[in-house]
């Protein structure tokens, strides 16, 4: 039986009395690759911030690795890549080497070498993070999430502003990590085509859960046809086909 | 008068030692504050210090213990700024502005109640490191030691929080606790810096050395070390120059700091010009 890495029960989150997430429940199993999609303001990032303990919900229970969030301490089992590199302070005096080892109590030179090699940024190790291109910064940030070999990876809009080639390399790598290490991955993106191509399951959110299941089920679901309309559903599923044909 | 003659005076030795300690911890804290866009906190706390000194003077506490007596009030103000910056409805700079205005308003009212400007209060406004007392020297040393040990032990945590507080939180770092430590130490730094540079120039001690070091584009650790070196150099040279040229030490120290900044800033711009 698959172990639940994350279980969310009846989660509700309000901001200034406006409900951002309304009574949602779902689980993520070990080794799953879950894509979370939804329109702007649908609560995708808010949901992830609740799971990571950055925001605190008014109602509901979250368990991570079988433990209630409130008593969870094994944060090194989670690698989180926030939606943010464009807000990075370009004058920050941190080298790639320092950023990749961010927050680590003990320096692990072998792990650092391996992860820099995996991301193809060994030559950038001593460069300041602010001096790098967006793509290089993102690779350094991804290296940071991978250095502890976490059991769960969470990516929030990780490829915004990346060129298509770097984007493909990024997602292929996440897929490889998911397959080779059985690492659970949660990916937030607007690009449902990418979810269809790489993720096993789709969670479509619009304050509440609209759909949770496989992409195939999403495309053949009459409920989703009713919700999105046939044209929109077709476009979403066609993106998926196009993405697959481009492999 | 030779350098040896100047350095043979007890009060000069005390001033240089205290100045080095204050310069060190102010610049270490300054690196974190500048990078976290809290540069103006020095100004805010300086204004609060003005109000706090006025309160302490009105109570009639001995001038020897004014620095010590001012500390709790400024620390409380620092925590108030932290609390307000966390409020979703108030921007960080506005929070500093609120606390700063309260401090300066209280100061002005109390000065007026005590029949106009008071000579002692002026000495705090403009600072005079040459009058540093033994108590203040010890206090500077203790704060320097506390700051250095705290930053060395929790270096990784402070580094992560400075890079991205939210990300640090997801690594299990107790960001709230470290913010409180940073803001309390900054309050102490602001109070002690008023002795060096005066209330008017406290923020210069916190901002200028880190800004100068940041122009050198080095790693985080090297930036902290460079900031401390620039700050110590400006304090030692400033005290000696002030003594030789009969200038106010606080102003001289700050002008030297600005000189170092302009040098590195200019050099960086020239070196980065396309050839």
PDB file of N, CA, C and O in Angstrom, chain B residues 196-263:
ATOM      1  N   UNK B 196      29.318  57.251  19.512  1.00  0.00           N
ATOM      2  CA  UNK B 196      30.375  57.433  18.513  1.00  0.00           C
ATOM      3  C   UNK B 196      30.012  58.567  17.561  1.00  0.00           C
ATOM      4  O   UNK B 196      30.782  59.514  17.384  1.00  0.00           O
ATOM      5  N   UNK B 197      28.862  58.450  16.962  1.00  0.00           N
ATOM      6  CA  UNK B 197      28.531  59.367  15.867  1.00  0.00           C
ATOM      7  C   UNK B 197      27.427  60.354  16.218  1.00  0.00           C
ATOM      8  O   UNK B 197      27.173  61.284  15.466  1.00  0.00           O
ATOM      9  N   UNK B 198      26.784  60.133  17.353  1.00  0.00           N
ATOM     10  CA  UNK B 198      25.661  60.995  17.709  1.00  0.00           C
ATOM     11  C   UNK B 198      24.377  60.445  17.105  1.00  0.00           C
ATOM     12  O   UNK B 198      24.404  59.716  16.112  1.00  0.00           O
ATOM     13  N   UNK B 199      23.264  60.827  17.737  1.00  0.00           N
ATOM     14  CA  UNK B 199      21.959  60.337  17.293  1.00  0.00           C
ATOM     15  C   UNK B 199      21.737  60.623  15.805  1.00  0.00           C
ATOM     16  O   UNK B 199      21.202  59.806  15.064  1.00  0.00           O
ATOM     17  N   UNK B 200      22.207  61.824  15.391  1.00  0.00           N
ATOM     18  CA  UNK B 200      21.979  62.249  14.006  1.00  0.00           C
ATOM     19  C   UNK B 200      22.630  61.309  12.993  1.00  0.00           C
ATOM     20  O   UNK B 200      22.198  61.233  11.847  1.00  0.00           O
ATOM     21  N   UNK B 201      23.700  60.609  13.390  1.00  0.00           N
ATOM     22  CA  UNK B 201      24.459  59.837  12.402  1.00  0.00           C
ATOM     23  C   UNK B 201      24.513  58.340  12.701  1.00  0.00           C
ATOM     24  O   UNK B 201      25.331  57.620  12.125  1.00  0.00           O
ATOM     25  N   UNK B 202      23.633  57.893  13.614  1.00  0.00           N
ATOM     26  CA  UNK B 202      23.638  56.470  13.984  1.00  0.00           C
ATOM     27  C   UNK B 202      23.496  55.568  12.767  1.00  0.00           C
ATOM     28  O   UNK B 202      24.232  54.591  12.600  1.00  0.00           O
ATOM     29  N   UNK B 203      22.558  55.917  11.892  1.00  0.00           N
ATOM     30  CA  UNK B 203      22.306  55.020  10.756  1.00  0.00           C
ATOM     31  C   UNK B 203      23.521  54.922   9.844  1.00  0.00           C
ATOM     32  O   UNK B 203      23.730  53.914   9.181  1.00  0.00           O
ATOM     33  N   UNK B 204      24.360  55.985   9.836  1.00  0.00           N
ATOM     34  CA  UNK B 204      25.569  55.944   9.003  1.00  0.00           C
ATOM     35  C   UNK B 204      26.477  54.798   9.443  1.00  0.00           C
ATOM     36  O   UNK B 204      27.079  54.115   8.616  1.00  0.00           O
ATOM     37  N   UNK B 205      26.559  54.572  10.758  1.00  0.00           N
ATOM     38  CA  UNK B 205      27.415  53.486  11.280  1.00  0.00           C
ATOM     39  C   UNK B 205      26.877  52.115  10.869  1.00  0.00           C
ATOM     40  O   UNK B 205      27.627  51.171  10.708  1.00  0.00           O
ATOM     41  N   UNK B 206      25.545  52.040  10.718  1.00  0.00           N
ATOM     42  CA  UNK B 206      24.931  50.751  10.358  1.00  0.00           C
ATOM     43  C   UNK B 206      24.934  50.521   8.842  1.00  0.00           C
ATOM     44  O   UNK B 206      25.036  49.384   8.386  1.00  0.00           O
ATOM     45  N   UNK B 207      24.803  51.603   8.072  1.00  0.00           N
ATOM     46  CA  UNK B 207      24.606  51.438   6.625  1.00  0.00           C
ATOM     47  C   UNK B 207      25.890  51.545   5.804  1.00  0.00           C
ATOM     48  O   UNK B 207      26.145  50.726   4.920  1.00  0.00           O
ATOM     49  N   UNK B 208      26.710  52.579   6.097  1.00  0.00           N
ATOM     50  CA  UNK B 208      27.833  52.867   5.189  1.00  0.00           C
ATOM     51  C   UNK B 208      28.874  51.744   5.062  1.00  0.00           C
ATOM     52  O   UNK B 208      29.224  51.372   3.932  1.00  0.00           O
ATOM     53  N   UNK B 209      29.387  51.176   6.164  1.00  0.00           N
ATOM     54  CA  UNK B 209      30.391  50.103   5.983  1.00  0.00           C
ATOM     55  C   UNK B 209      29.852  48.903   5.176  1.00  0.00           C
ATOM     56  O   UNK B 209      30.540  48.435   4.257  1.00  0.00           O
ATOM     57  N   UNK B 210      28.623  48.415   5.453  1.00  0.00           N
ATOM     58  CA  UNK B 210      28.109  47.323   4.610  1.00  0.00           C
ATOM     59  C   UNK B 210      27.968  47.723   3.146  1.00  0.00           C
ATOM     60  O   UNK B 210      28.311  46.948   2.253  1.00  0.00           O
ATOM     61  N   UNK B 211      27.473  48.943   2.902  1.00  0.00           N
ATOM     62  CA  UNK B 211      27.316  49.386   1.509  1.00  0.00           C
ATOM     63  C   UNK B 211      28.664  49.439   0.800  1.00  0.00           C
ATOM     64  O   UNK B 211      28.782  49.051  -0.370  1.00  0.00           O
ATOM     65  N   UNK B 212      29.693  49.898   1.522  1.00  0.00           N
ATOM     66  CA  UNK B 212      31.041  49.963   0.955  1.00  0.00           C
ATOM     67  C   UNK B 212      31.518  48.553   0.617  1.00  0.00           C
ATOM     68  O   UNK B 212      32.012  48.297  -0.481  1.00  0.00           O
ATOM     69  N   UNK B 213      31.333  47.635   1.573  1.00  0.00           N
ATOM     70  CA  UNK B 213      31.787  46.250   1.362  1.00  0.00           C
ATOM     71  C   UNK B 213      31.033  45.597   0.195  1.00  0.00           C
ATOM     72  O   UNK B 213      31.619  44.814  -0.562  1.00  0.00           O
ATOM     73  N   UNK B 214      29.743  45.925   0.053  1.00  0.00           N
ATOM     74  CA  UNK B 214      28.943  45.322  -1.029  1.00  0.00           C
ATOM     75  C   UNK B 214      29.459  45.716  -2.414  1.00  0.00           C
ATOM     76  O   UNK B 214      29.272  44.979  -3.387  1.00  0.00           O
ATOM     77  N   UNK B 215      30.137  46.872  -2.500  1.00  0.00           N
ATOM     78  CA  UNK B 215      30.673  47.301  -3.808  1.00  0.00           C
ATOM     79  C   UNK B 215      31.785  46.375  -4.273  1.00  0.00           C
ATOM     80  O   UNK B 215      32.136  46.346  -5.442  1.00  0.00           O
ATOM     81  N   UNK B 216      32.376  45.613  -3.332  1.00  0.00           N
ATOM     82  CA  UNK B 216      33.508  44.748  -3.697  1.00  0.00           C
ATOM     83  C   UNK B 216      33.065  43.421  -4.314  1.00  0.00           C
ATOM     84  O   UNK B 216      33.909  42.638  -4.760  1.00  0.00           O
ATOM     85  N   UNK B 217      31.748  43.157  -4.325  1.00  0.00           N
ATOM     86  CA  UNK B 217      31.188  41.929  -4.930  1.00  0.00           C
ATOM     87  C   UNK B 217      31.921  40.669  -4.485  1.00  0.00           C
ATOM     88  O   UNK B 217      32.523  39.950  -5.277  1.00  0.00           O
ATOM     89  N   UNK B 218      31.894  40.419  -3.195  1.00  0.00           N
ATOM     90  CA  UNK B 218      32.545  39.209  -2.664  1.00  0.00           C
ATOM     91  C   UNK B 218      31.489  38.285  -2.071  1.00  0.00           C
ATOM     92  O   UNK B 218      30.312  38.619  -2.043  1.00  0.00           O
ATOM     93  N   UNK B 219      31.959  37.144  -1.557  1.00  0.00           N
ATOM     94  CA  UNK B 219      31.017  36.210  -0.934  1.00  0.00           C
ATOM     95  C   UNK B 219      30.460  36.843   0.342  1.00  0.00           C
ATOM     96  O   UNK B 219      30.940  37.884   0.791  1.00  0.00           O
ATOM     97  N   UNK B 220      29.459  36.182   0.929  1.00  0.00           N
ATOM     98  CA  UNK B 220      28.770  36.751   2.089  1.00  0.00           C
ATOM     99  C   UNK B 220      29.721  36.944   3.281  1.00  0.00           C
ATOM    100  O   UNK B 220      29.767  38.015   3.890  1.00  0.00           O
ATOM    101  N   UNK B 221      30.505  35.903   3.576  1.00  0.00           N
ATOM    102  CA  UNK B 221      31.426  35.987   4.720  1.00  0.00           C
ATOM    103  C   UNK B 221      32.441  37.102   4.505  1.00  0.00           C
ATOM    104  O   UNK B 221      32.714  37.897   5.400  1.00  0.00           O
ATOM    105  N   UNK B 222      33.009  37.154   3.297  1.00  0.00           N
ATOM    106  CA  UNK B 222      34.018  38.177   3.009  1.00  0.00           C
ATOM    107  C   UNK B 222      33.408  39.577   3.063  1.00  0.00           C
ATOM    108  O   UNK B 222      34.076  40.526   3.454  1.00  0.00           O
ATOM    109  N   UNK B 223      32.145  39.699   2.668  1.00  0.00           N
ATOM    110  CA  UNK B 223      31.475  41.002   2.729  1.00  0.00           C
ATOM    111  C   UNK B 223      31.373  41.469   4.178  1.00  0.00           C
ATOM    112  O   UNK B 223      31.625  42.642   4.492  1.00  0.00           O
ATOM    113  N   UNK B 224      31.015  40.544   5.087  1.00  0.00           N
ATOM    114  CA  UNK B 224      30.915  40.913   6.508  1.00  0.00           C
ATOM    115  C   UNK B 224      32.292  41.360   7.022  1.00  0.00           C
ATOM    116  O   UNK B 224      32.420  42.399   7.676  1.00  0.00           O
ATOM    117  N   UNK B 225      33.319  40.576   6.676  1.00  0.00           N
ATOM    118  CA  UNK B 225      34.674  40.901   7.158  1.00  0.00           C
ATOM    119  C   UNK B 225      35.115  42.266   6.604  1.00  0.00           C
ATOM    120  O   UNK B 225      35.647  43.107   7.342  1.00  0.00           O
ATOM    121  N   UNK B 226      34.850  42.498   5.319  1.00  0.00           N
ATOM    122  CA  UNK B 226      35.249  43.774   4.705  1.00  0.00           C
ATOM    123  C   UNK B 226      34.508  44.945   5.364  1.00  0.00           C
ATOM    124  O   UNK B 226      35.105  45.996   5.622  1.00  0.00           O
ATOM    125  N   UNK B 227      33.213  44.749   5.664  1.00  0.00           N
ATOM    126  CA  UNK B 227      32.431  45.818   6.301  1.00  0.00           C
ATOM    127  C   UNK B 227      33.034  46.164   7.663  1.00  0.00           C
ATOM    128  O   UNK B 227      33.176  47.345   8.012  1.00  0.00           O
ATOM    129  N   UNK B 228      33.404  45.127   8.416  1.00  0.00           N
ATOM    130  CA  UNK B 228      34.012  45.359   9.740  1.00  0.00           C
ATOM    131  C   UNK B 228      35.333  46.118   9.573  1.00  0.00           C
ATOM    132  O   UNK B 228      35.604  47.089  10.295  1.00  0.00           O
ATOM    133  N   UNK B 229      36.152  45.719   8.594  1.00  0.00           N
ATOM    134  CA  UNK B 229      37.454  46.379   8.380  1.00  0.00           C
ATOM    135  C   UNK B 229      37.275  47.859   8.021  1.00  0.00           C
ATOM    136  O   UNK B 229      37.949  48.723   8.578  1.00  0.00           O
ATOM    137  N   UNK B 230      36.353  48.149   7.099  1.00  0.00           N
ATOM    138  CA  UNK B 230      36.117  49.547   6.704  1.00  0.00           C
ATOM    139  C   UNK B 230      35.656  50.368   7.909  1.00  0.00           C
ATOM    140  O   UNK B 230      36.082  51.503   8.108  1.00  0.00           O
ATOM    141  N   UNK B 231      34.778  49.762   8.703  1.00  0.00           N
ATOM    142  CA  UNK B 231      34.202  50.476   9.832  1.00  0.00           C
ATOM    143  C   UNK B 231      35.281  50.772  10.890  1.00  0.00           C
ATOM    144  O   UNK B 231      35.379  51.890  11.401  1.00  0.00           O
ATOM    145  N   UNK B 232      36.106  49.753  11.185  1.00  0.00           N
ATOM    146  CA  UNK B 232      37.170  49.941  12.189  1.00  0.00           C
ATOM    147  C   UNK B 232      38.171  50.985  11.688  1.00  0.00           C
ATOM    148  O   UNK B 232      38.590  51.883  12.431  1.00  0.00           O
ATOM    149  N   UNK B 233      38.537  50.888  10.416  1.00  0.00           N
ATOM    150  CA  UNK B 233      39.508  51.840   9.855  1.00  0.00           C
ATOM    151  C   UNK B 233      38.980  53.264   9.968  1.00  0.00           C
ATOM    152  O   UNK B 233      39.727  54.181  10.353  1.00  0.00           O
ATOM    153  N   UNK B 234      37.687  53.443   9.682  1.00  0.00           N
ATOM    154  CA  UNK B 234      37.143  54.802   9.728  1.00  0.00           C
ATOM    155  C   UNK B 234      37.094  55.324  11.166  1.00  0.00           C
ATOM    156  O   UNK B 234      37.324  56.512  11.405  1.00  0.00           O
ATOM    157  N   UNK B 235      36.834  54.425  12.125  1.00  0.00           N
ATOM    158  CA  UNK B 235      36.778  54.861  13.531  1.00  0.00           C
ATOM    159  C   UNK B 235      38.179  55.263  14.022  1.00  0.00           C
ATOM    160  O   UNK B 235      38.365  56.348  14.602  1.00  0.00           O
ATOM    161  N   UNK B 236      39.181  54.411  13.765  1.00  0.00           N
ATOM    162  CA  UNK B 236      40.540  54.711  14.254  1.00  0.00           C
ATOM    163  C   UNK B 236      41.069  55.992  13.589  1.00  0.00           C
ATOM    164  O   UNK B 236      41.508  56.926  14.262  1.00  0.00           O
ATOM    165  N   UNK B 237      40.986  56.033  12.258  1.00  0.00           N
ATOM    166  CA  UNK B 237      41.485  57.221  11.543  1.00  0.00           C
ATOM    167  C   UNK B 237      40.680  58.455  11.929  1.00  0.00           C
ATOM    168  O   UNK B 237      41.239  59.545  12.075  1.00  0.00           O
ATOM    169  N   UNK B 238      39.368  58.264  12.095  1.00  0.00           N
ATOM    170  CA  UNK B 238      38.492  59.392  12.435  1.00  0.00           C
ATOM    171  C   UNK B 238      38.846  59.992  13.784  1.00  0.00           C
ATOM    172  O   UNK B 238      38.919  61.220  13.927  1.00  0.00           O
ATOM    173  N   UNK B 239      39.081  59.136  14.784  1.00  0.00           N
ATOM    174  CA  UNK B 239      39.403  59.634  16.129  1.00  0.00           C
ATOM    175  C   UNK B 239      40.738  60.399  16.093  1.00  0.00           C
ATOM    176  O   UNK B 239      40.857  61.509  16.627  1.00  0.00           O
ATOM    177  N   UNK B 240      41.736  59.818  15.422  1.00  0.00           N
ATOM    178  CA  UNK B 240      43.058  60.467  15.369  1.00  0.00           C
ATOM    179  C   UNK B 240      42.973  61.802  14.608  1.00  0.00           C
ATOM    180  O   UNK B 240      43.478  62.828  15.076  1.00  0.00           O
ATOM    181  N   UNK B 241      42.299  61.773  13.461  1.00  0.00           N
ATOM    182  CA  UNK B 241      42.164  63.010  12.669  1.00  0.00           C
ATOM    183  C   UNK B 241      41.406  64.090  13.446  1.00  0.00           C
ATOM    184  O   UNK B 241      41.795  65.264  13.439  1.00  0.00           O
ATOM    185  N   UNK B 242      40.344  63.658  14.113  1.00  0.00           N
ATOM    186  CA  UNK B 242      39.530  64.608  14.878  1.00  0.00           C
ATOM    187  C   UNK B 242      40.376  65.247  15.974  1.00  0.00           C
ATOM    188  O   UNK B 242      40.287  66.453  16.213  1.00  0.00           O
ATOM    189  N   UNK B 243      41.211  64.434  16.611  1.00  0.00           N
ATOM    190  CA  UNK B 243      42.075  64.925  17.688  1.00  0.00           C
ATOM    191  C   UNK B 243      43.100  65.917  17.136  1.00  0.00           C
ATOM    192  O   UNK B 243      43.321  66.989  17.694  1.00  0.00           O
ATOM    193  N   UNK B 244      43.708  65.560  16.002  1.00  0.00           N
ATOM    194  CA  UNK B 244      44.757  66.407  15.410  1.00  0.00           C
ATOM    195  C   UNK B 244      44.195  67.713  14.859  1.00  0.00           C
ATOM    196  O   UNK B 244      44.805  68.769  14.984  1.00  0.00           O
ATOM    197  N   UNK B 245      43.026  67.627  14.231  1.00  0.00           N
ATOM    198  CA  UNK B 245      42.471  68.808  13.547  1.00  0.00           C
ATOM    199  C   UNK B 245      41.400  69.533  14.367  1.00  0.00           C
ATOM    200  O   UNK B 245      40.766  70.458  13.871  1.00  0.00           O
ATOM    201  N   UNK B 246      41.220  69.042  15.599  1.00  0.00           N
ATOM    202  CA  UNK B 246      40.215  69.636  16.498  1.00  0.00           C
ATOM    203  C   UNK B 246      38.821  69.650  15.846  1.00  0.00           C
ATOM    204  O   UNK B 246      38.144  70.672  15.796  1.00  0.00           O
ATOM    205  N   UNK B 247      38.426  68.484  15.310  1.00  0.00           N
ATOM    206  CA  UNK B 247      37.120  68.338  14.670  1.00  0.00           C
ATOM    207  C   UNK B 247      36.240  67.433  15.533  1.00  0.00           C
ATOM    208  O   UNK B 247      36.758  66.646  16.336  1.00  0.00           O
ATOM    209  N   UNK B 248      34.914  67.494  15.350  1.00  0.00           N
ATOM    210  CA  UNK B 248      34.076  66.534  16.080  1.00  0.00           C
ATOM    211  C   UNK B 248      34.324  65.119  15.559  1.00  0.00           C
ATOM    212  O   UNK B 248      34.325  64.892  14.336  1.00  0.00           O
ATOM    213  N   UNK B 249      34.576  64.173  16.489  1.00  0.00           N
ATOM    214  CA  UNK B 249      34.948  62.811  16.084  1.00  0.00           C
ATOM    215  C   UNK B 249      33.834  62.130  15.276  1.00  0.00           C
ATOM    216  O   UNK B 249      34.111  61.479  14.254  1.00  0.00           O
ATOM    217  N   UNK B 250      32.575  62.295  15.729  1.00  0.00           N
ATOM    218  CA  UNK B 250      31.453  61.621  15.061  1.00  0.00           C
ATOM    219  C   UNK B 250      31.374  61.972  13.589  1.00  0.00           C
ATOM    220  O   UNK B 250      31.334  61.094  12.717  1.00  0.00           O
ATOM    221  N   UNK B 251      31.380  63.267  13.327  1.00  0.00           N
ATOM    222  CA  UNK B 251      31.289  63.734  11.939  1.00  0.00           C
ATOM    223  C   UNK B 251      32.475  63.256  11.111  1.00  0.00           C
ATOM    224  O   UNK B 251      32.310  62.825   9.955  1.00  0.00           O
ATOM    225  N   UNK B 252      33.680  63.304  11.699  1.00  0.00           N
ATOM    226  CA  UNK B 252      34.886  62.886  10.970  1.00  0.00           C
ATOM    227  C   UNK B 252      34.808  61.401  10.604  1.00  0.00           C
ATOM    228  O   UNK B 252      35.128  61.013   9.480  1.00  0.00           O
ATOM    229  N   UNK B 253      34.350  60.590  11.566  1.00  0.00           N
ATOM    230  CA  UNK B 253      34.220  59.141  11.313  1.00  0.00           C
ATOM    231  C   UNK B 253      33.248  58.887  10.156  1.00  0.00           C
ATOM    232  O   UNK B 253      33.533  58.102   9.245  1.00  0.00           O
ATOM    233  N   UNK B 254      32.132  59.590  10.183  1.00  0.00           N
ATOM    234  CA  UNK B 254      31.123  59.375   9.143  1.00  0.00           C
ATOM    235  C   UNK B 254      31.642  59.852   7.787  1.00  0.00           C
ATOM    236  O   UNK B 254      31.450  59.177   6.764  1.00  0.00           O
ATOM    237  N   UNK B 255      32.350  61.006   7.773  1.00  0.00           N
ATOM    238  CA  UNK B 255      32.894  61.503   6.496  1.00  0.00           C
ATOM    239  C   UNK B 255      33.906  60.491   5.938  1.00  0.00           C
ATOM    240  O   UNK B 255      33.930  60.219   4.728  1.00  0.00           O
ATOM    241  N   UNK B 256      34.714  59.913   6.810  1.00  0.00           N
ATOM    242  CA  UNK B 256      35.665  58.888   6.341  1.00  0.00           C
ATOM    243  C   UNK B 256      34.922  57.688   5.755  1.00  0.00           C
ATOM    244  O   UNK B 256      35.319  57.130   4.735  1.00  0.00           O
ATOM    245  N   UNK B 257      33.842  57.286   6.449  1.00  0.00           N
ATOM    246  CA  UNK B 257      33.020  56.178   5.938  1.00  0.00           C
ATOM    247  C   UNK B 257      32.487  56.498   4.544  1.00  0.00           C
ATOM    248  O   UNK B 257      32.487  55.652   3.654  1.00  0.00           O
ATOM    249  N   UNK B 258      32.027  57.746   4.382  1.00  0.00           N
ATOM    250  CA  UNK B 258      31.502  58.160   3.071  1.00  0.00           C
ATOM    251  C   UNK B 258      32.630  58.145   2.041  1.00  0.00           C
ATOM    252  O   UNK B 258      32.442  57.716   0.893  1.00  0.00           O
ATOM    253  N   UNK B 259      33.827  58.567   2.475  1.00  0.00           N
ATOM    254  CA  UNK B 259      34.993  58.546   1.581  1.00  0.00           C
ATOM    255  C   UNK B 259      35.283  57.132   1.084  1.00  0.00           C
ATOM    256  O   UNK B 259      35.462  56.896  -0.118  1.00  0.00           O
ATOM    257  N   UNK B 260      35.280  56.180   2.022  1.00  0.00           N
ATOM    258  CA  UNK B 260      35.529  54.774   1.636  1.00  0.00           C
ATOM    259  C   UNK B 260      34.461  54.300   0.648  1.00  0.00           C
ATOM    260  O   UNK B 260      34.749  53.620  -0.328  1.00  0.00           O
ATOM    261  N   UNK B 261      33.210  54.694   0.942  1.00  0.00           N
ATOM    262  CA  UNK B 261      32.114  54.262   0.066  1.00  0.00           C
ATOM    263  C   UNK B 261      32.302  54.829  -1.343  1.00  0.00           C
ATOM    264  O   UNK B 261      32.197  54.098  -2.336  1.00  0.00           O
ATOM    265  N   UNK B 262      32.589  56.134  -1.421  1.00  0.00           N
ATOM    266  CA  UNK B 262      32.742  56.759  -2.742  1.00  0.00           C
ATOM    267  C   UNK B 262      33.909  56.141  -3.510  1.00  0.00           C
ATOM    268  O   UNK B 262      33.828  55.944  -4.725  1.00  0.00           O
ATOM    269  N   UNK B 263      34.978  55.824  -2.785  1.00  0.00           N
ATOM    270  CA  UNK B 263      36.142  55.192  -3.440  1.00  0.00           C
ATOM    271  C   UNK B 263      35.770  53.853  -4.078  1.00  0.00           C
ATOM    272  O   UNK B 263      36.052  53.599  -5.249  1.00  0.00           O
TER     273      UNK B 263
END
